[in-house]
Amino acid sequence: MKIELQISMNEALYLRNPESSELGRNILSHSVELIHKIGFEAFTFKKLAEVIGTTEAGIYRYFENKHKLLVYLTAWYWGWLEFQIRFQTNNIKDPTVRLKKVIDLLASAVEDDERTSHINEALLHQIIISEGSKAYLTKQVSEDNKQQFFKPYKDVCEVIGNIISECSPGYIYPKSLASTIIEMAHFQNFFMNNLPSLTDFGKTKQVTEIISFLNHLVFASIKKL
Amino acid sequence: MKIELQISMNEALYLRNPESSELGRNILSHSVELIHKIGFEAFTFKKLAEVIGTTEAGIYRYFENKHKLLVYLTAWYWGWLEFQIRFQTNNIKDPTVRLKKVIDLLASAVEDDERTSHINEALLHQIIISEGSKAYLTKQVSEDNKQQFFKPYKDVCEVIGNIISECSPGYIYPKSLASTIIEMAHFQNFFMNNLPSLTDFGKTKQVTEIISFLNHLVFASIKKL
DNA sequence: TATTTATGATAGTAATACTACTATTTTAAA
DNA sequence: TTTAAAATAGTAGTATTACTATCATAAATA
C-alpha cells in the first residue's frame, strides 16, 4: 500500500494551490531542482517556465513572486520535518533520546521521501541550508509573520523547545537553544562545505561530526550544574 | 587629538578605492543608510545615486555590483570588530574574562565610532544582523572565498576560537563554537525583534538577555566535565 | 602648460519582474 | 444538447534593474 503524505499549506502563500494541478506540481518539483542548481538569486520564473515547458504567466497564476515561492518551499519543508520528528520520536519515553533523534533529523542528509510524490526532499534540504534564511531575512518579515508564513518553522522550534524543557525543566532558554540548534544544524553544514575554516569538520566533512558538536552543545547547556 | 582608524580592505572588492575620494566615501556612508532603510533586496545603485546626487555610472566606477558592495561592507565590519576585540581585550590576562568581553562586543548594540568618519557603525551593525549572511549564502561563495573576501570574518572566528581554546584546551570544537556564537549573537537579535517566539527574550527585548544566553551556552560547553 | 585622472551627463541594451489581453478548453447549468 | 461560466494557455507589452559605452568637462599633477 502506498500512503500519500499531504502537508497542509497556508493559503496566503499562493494564488492558486500548486498541489491541485499537474502544472502546479511541476512548478514545485522543478523549482526545487532549479533553485538547487543555479541558486535563488539567479532563479527566475522565466527560466522555470522554460524548464517546465510553460509560460512565465502560467507560473504567476500560482505564485505572486519568487519570494512567496521560497517561503512556500521552506514552510513545506518545516511542515514535513515536524511530521518526521513526531513520527520518529513517537513512543520514545526518554526525552533525552528524543532530543538526540531530533538533532539527527535536523543535521542529517535527507533521503527522498517516497510518500511525497513530486518534491525531492534531499534537494529541498540542501536549499533550506543555503537559501532558507532568505525567507525571513527581509524587510517584510513582520508582515509575512503576521500572515503566519513562518508558523511551520516556529512550530518545529516549539516542539524542540518543549523536549528541551522536558529534559531539563529548570533550563531558562529552551526556545533560544532550539532555534540555535536548528540554525546551526544548517550553518555548520554550509560552513563545513563552503567555508571550512569556520568549523572543526573541514577535514572529514562528516555530518556525524556536526551531530556530535550539537549534542555536546545541547546536553552541556541543559545539564544541571 | 583625533585618531583616524583605517581598515585595510581587499582590493579585489572594489574597482576604485572608495576611501580615496569624496564620492567614494559618500557611496559608503549613504549605502549603509539606504540599505538599512529599504533593505538589500530593494537597494539599487540607481536609488543610491539619486540619494548621493550622482549618476548610476558613477557608482559602477567604484563597485562592480551591489553584491560586491555588501561583501565590502561586511568585510569592513569584521575588520573593525576585530580591532575592537583586540583593543578591548588588550592586557586582560584571564581568557575567561576576554571571552565574556568578546560576547559583549558581538551582541551589544554598537555606538557610532568617532574614529571612522563616514561609516555609521550602529547602522552597519543592524545591516550585518539582517543582511550579513547574504554575503556568503550564494552560489559564488567558493569563488569569493578563494579571493579571500571572507578573511576578516574568518579572522574574527579564529581569534575567538583561540580564546576558547585558551579557556579550555581540551575542548574539541573551538571553531564551530566560535562561529556559533558569532551567528547566534546576530540571529537571536533578529529573532528577538522580528520573530520573538523563536527566542526567550520576546518580552523584554533586552540584548543583555542574549548575552546571558550566549555566556551560558559557551561556558557550559567548554567546562571540563 | 600638457596630460592624466575623476566626475558628470546621456544613451543604450539585455534581463527581470511583472500585468493585461486574447484564445482555447473544460465544466456545469439551463 | 446548448450555452454560459470558469479555468487554463499563450502573446504581448511595460517599468525597473543591472549593467556598458561614449563623450564632455573639471580638477589634479607632472
CSV table of N, CA, C and O (backbone and C1' of nucleotides) in Angstrom, one decimal, chain D residues 5-26:
chain,number,residue,atom,x,y,z
D,5,DA,P,-22.8,33.8,-18.0
D,5,DA,O5',-21.8,33.1,-17.0
D,5,DA,C5',-22.2,32.1,-16.2
D,5,DA,C4',-21.0,31.2,-15.8
D,5,DA,C3',-19.8,31.9,-15.2
D,5,DA,O3',-19.6,31.4,-13.9
D,5,DA,C1',-19.2,30.4,-16.9
D,6,DA,P,-18.6,32.0,-12.9
D,6,DA,O5',-17.3,31.1,-13.1
D,6,DA,C5',-17.4,29.7,-13.0
D,6,DA,C4',-16.2,29.0,-13.5
D,6,DA,C3',-14.8,29.6,-13.0
D,6,DA,O3',-14.1,28.6,-12.3
D,6,DA,C1',-14.8,29.2,-15.3
D,7,DA,P,-12.9,28.9,-11.4
D,7,DA,O5',-11.7,28.2,-12.3
D,7,DA,C5',-11.9,26.8,-12.6
D,7,DA,C4',-10.9,26.5,-13.8
D,7,DA,C3',-9.5,26.9,-13.5
D,7,DA,O3',-8.7,25.7,-13.7
D,7,DA,C1',-10.2,27.6,-15.7
D,8,DT,P,-7.2,25.6,-13.5
D,8,DT,O5',-6.5,25.9,-14.9
D,8,DT,C5',-6.8,24.9,-15.9
D,8,DT,C4',-6.2,25.4,-17.2
D,8,DT,C3',-4.7,25.8,-17.2
D,8,DT,O3',-4.0,24.9,-18.0
D,8,DT,C1',-6.0,27.4,-18.4
D,9,DA,P,-2.4,24.9,-18.2
D,9,DA,O5',-2.2,25.8,-19.5
D,9,DA,C5',-3.0,25.4,-20.7
D,9,DA,C4',-2.6,26.3,-21.8
D,9,DA,C3',-1.2,26.8,-21.8
D,9,DA,O3',-0.7,26.5,-23.1
D,9,DA,C1',-2.6,28.6,-22.0
D,10,DG,P,0.8,26.8,-23.6
D,10,DG,O5',0.6,28.2,-24.3
D,10,DG,C5',-0.2,28.3,-25.5
D,10,DG,C4',-0.3,29.8,-25.9
D,10,DG,C3',1.1,30.4,-26.1
D,10,DG,O3',1.2,31.0,-27.4
D,10,DG,C1',-0.3,31.8,-24.8
D,11,DT,P,2.6,31.7,-27.9
D,11,DT,O5',2.2,33.1,-28.3
D,11,DT,C5',0.8,33.5,-28.4
D,11,DT,C4',0.7,35.1,-28.4
D,11,DT,C3',2.1,35.8,-28.6
D,11,DT,O3',1.9,36.8,-29.6
D,11,DT,C1',1.1,36.5,-26.6
D,12,DA,P,3.1,37.7,-30.1
D,12,DA,O5',2.8,39.1,-29.2
D,12,DA,C5',1.5,39.5,-29.0
D,12,DA,C4',1.5,40.7,-28.0
D,12,DA,C3',2.7,41.6,-28.2
D,12,DA,O3',2.2,42.9,-28.2
D,12,DA,C1',2.4,40.9,-25.9
D,13,DG,P,3.2,44.1,-28.6
D,13,DG,O5',3.2,44.9,-27.3
D,13,DG,C5',2.0,45.2,-26.6
D,13,DG,C4',2.3,45.6,-25.2
D,13,DG,C3',3.5,46.6,-25.1
D,13,DG,O3',3.1,47.8,-24.4
D,13,DG,C1',3.6,44.8,-23.5
D,14,DT,P,4.1,49.1,-24.4
D,14,DT,O5',4.3,49.2,-22.8
D,14,DT,C5',3.3,49.1,-21.9
D,14,DT,C4',3.8,49.1,-20.5
D,14,DT,C3',5.0,50.1,-20.3
D,14,DT,O3',4.8,50.8,-19.1
D,14,DT,C1',5.7,47.9,-19.6
D,15,DA,P,5.6,52.2,-18.8
D,15,DA,O5',6.3,51.9,-17.4
D,15,DA,C5',5.6,51.2,-16.4
D,15,DA,C4',6.6,50.6,-15.4
D,15,DA,C3',7.7,51.6,-15.1
D,15,DA,O3',7.9,51.6,-13.7
D,15,DA,C1',8.6,49.5,-15.9
D,16,DT,P,9.0,52.5,-13.0
D,16,DT,O5',10.2,51.5,-12.6
D,16,DT,C5',9.8,50.3,-11.9
D,16,DT,C4',10.9,49.3,-12.0
D,16,DT,C3',12.3,49.9,-11.5
D,16,DT,O3',12.7,49.2,-10.4
D,16,DT,C1',12.5,48.6,-13.5
D,17,DT,P,14.1,49.5,-9.6
D,17,DT,O5',15.1,48.4,-10.2
D,17,DT,C5',14.7,47.0,-10.3
D,17,DT,C4',15.8,46.2,-10.9
D,17,DT,C3',17.2,46.5,-10.5
D,17,DT,O3',17.8,45.3,-10.2
D,17,DT,C1',17.0,46.6,-12.8
D,18,DA,P,19.2,45.2,-9.4
D,18,DA,O5',20.2,45.0,-10.7
D,18,DA,C5',20.1,43.9,-11.5
D,18,DA,C4',21.1,44.0,-12.6
D,18,DA,C3',22.5,44.6,-12.2
D,18,DA,O3',23.5,43.9,-12.8
D,18,DA,C1',21.6,45.8,-13.9
D,19,DC,P,25.0,43.9,-12.2
D,19,DC,O5',25.4,45.4,-12.5
D,19,DC,C5',26.4,45.7,-13.5
D,19,DC,C4',25.9,45.7,-14.9
D,19,DC,C3',26.9,46.4,-15.8
D,19,DC,O3',27.7,45.4,-16.3
D,19,DC,C1',24.6,47.0,-16.3
D,20,DT,P,29.2,45.8,-16.8
D,20,DT,O5',29.0,46.6,-18.1
D,20,DT,C5',28.3,45.9,-19.2
D,20,DT,C4',28.4,46.9,-20.4
D,20,DT,C3',29.8,47.5,-20.6
D,20,DT,O3',30.2,47.3,-21.9
D,20,DT,C1',28.1,49.2,-20.6
D,21,DA,P,31.6,47.9,-22.5
D,21,DA,O5',31.2,49.3,-23.2
D,21,DA,C5',30.1,49.2,-24.1
D,21,DA,C4',29.9,50.6,-24.7
D,21,DA,C3',31.2,51.4,-24.9
D,21,DA,O3',31.3,51.9,-26.2
D,21,DA,C1',29.7,52.7,-23.6
D,22,DT,P,32.6,52.6,-26.7
D,22,DT,O5',32.1,54.1,-26.8
D,22,DT,C5',30.7,54.4,-27.2
D,22,DT,C4',30.4,55.9,-27.0
D,22,DT,C3',31.6,56.8,-27.2
D,22,DT,O3',31.3,57.8,-28.1
D,22,DT,C1',30.6,57.2,-25.1
D,23,DC,P,32.5,58.7,-28.7
D,23,DC,O5',32.2,60.1,-28.0
D,23,DC,C5',30.9,60.7,-27.9
D,23,DC,C4',30.9,61.7,-26.9
D,23,DC,C3',32.0,62.7,-27.0
D,23,DC,O3',31.6,64.1,-27.0
D,23,DC,C1',31.7,62.0,-24.8
D,24,DA,P,32.5,65.3,-27.3
D,24,DA,O5',32.3,66.2,-26.0
D,24,DA,C5',30.9,66.4,-25.5
D,24,DA,C4',31.0,66.9,-24.1
D,24,DA,C3',32.1,68.0,-24.0
D,24,DA,O3',31.5,69.1,-23.2
D,24,DA,C1',32.4,66.3,-22.4
D,25,DT,P,32.2,70.5,-23.1
D,25,DT,O5',32.7,70.5,-21.6
D,25,DT,C5',31.7,70.3,-20.6
D,25,DT,C4',32.5,69.9,-19.3
D,25,DT,C3',33.6,71.0,-18.9
D,25,DT,O3',33.4,71.3,-17.6
D,25,DT,C1',34.4,68.8,-18.7
D,26,DA,P,33.8,72.8,-17.1
D,26,DA,O5',34.2,72.5,-15.6
D,26,DA,C5',33.6,71.4,-14.8
D,26,DA,C4',34.6,70.7,-14.0
D,26,DA,C3',35.6,71.7,-13.4
D,26,DA,O3',35.7,71.4,-12.0
D,26,DA,C1',36.7,69.8,-14.4
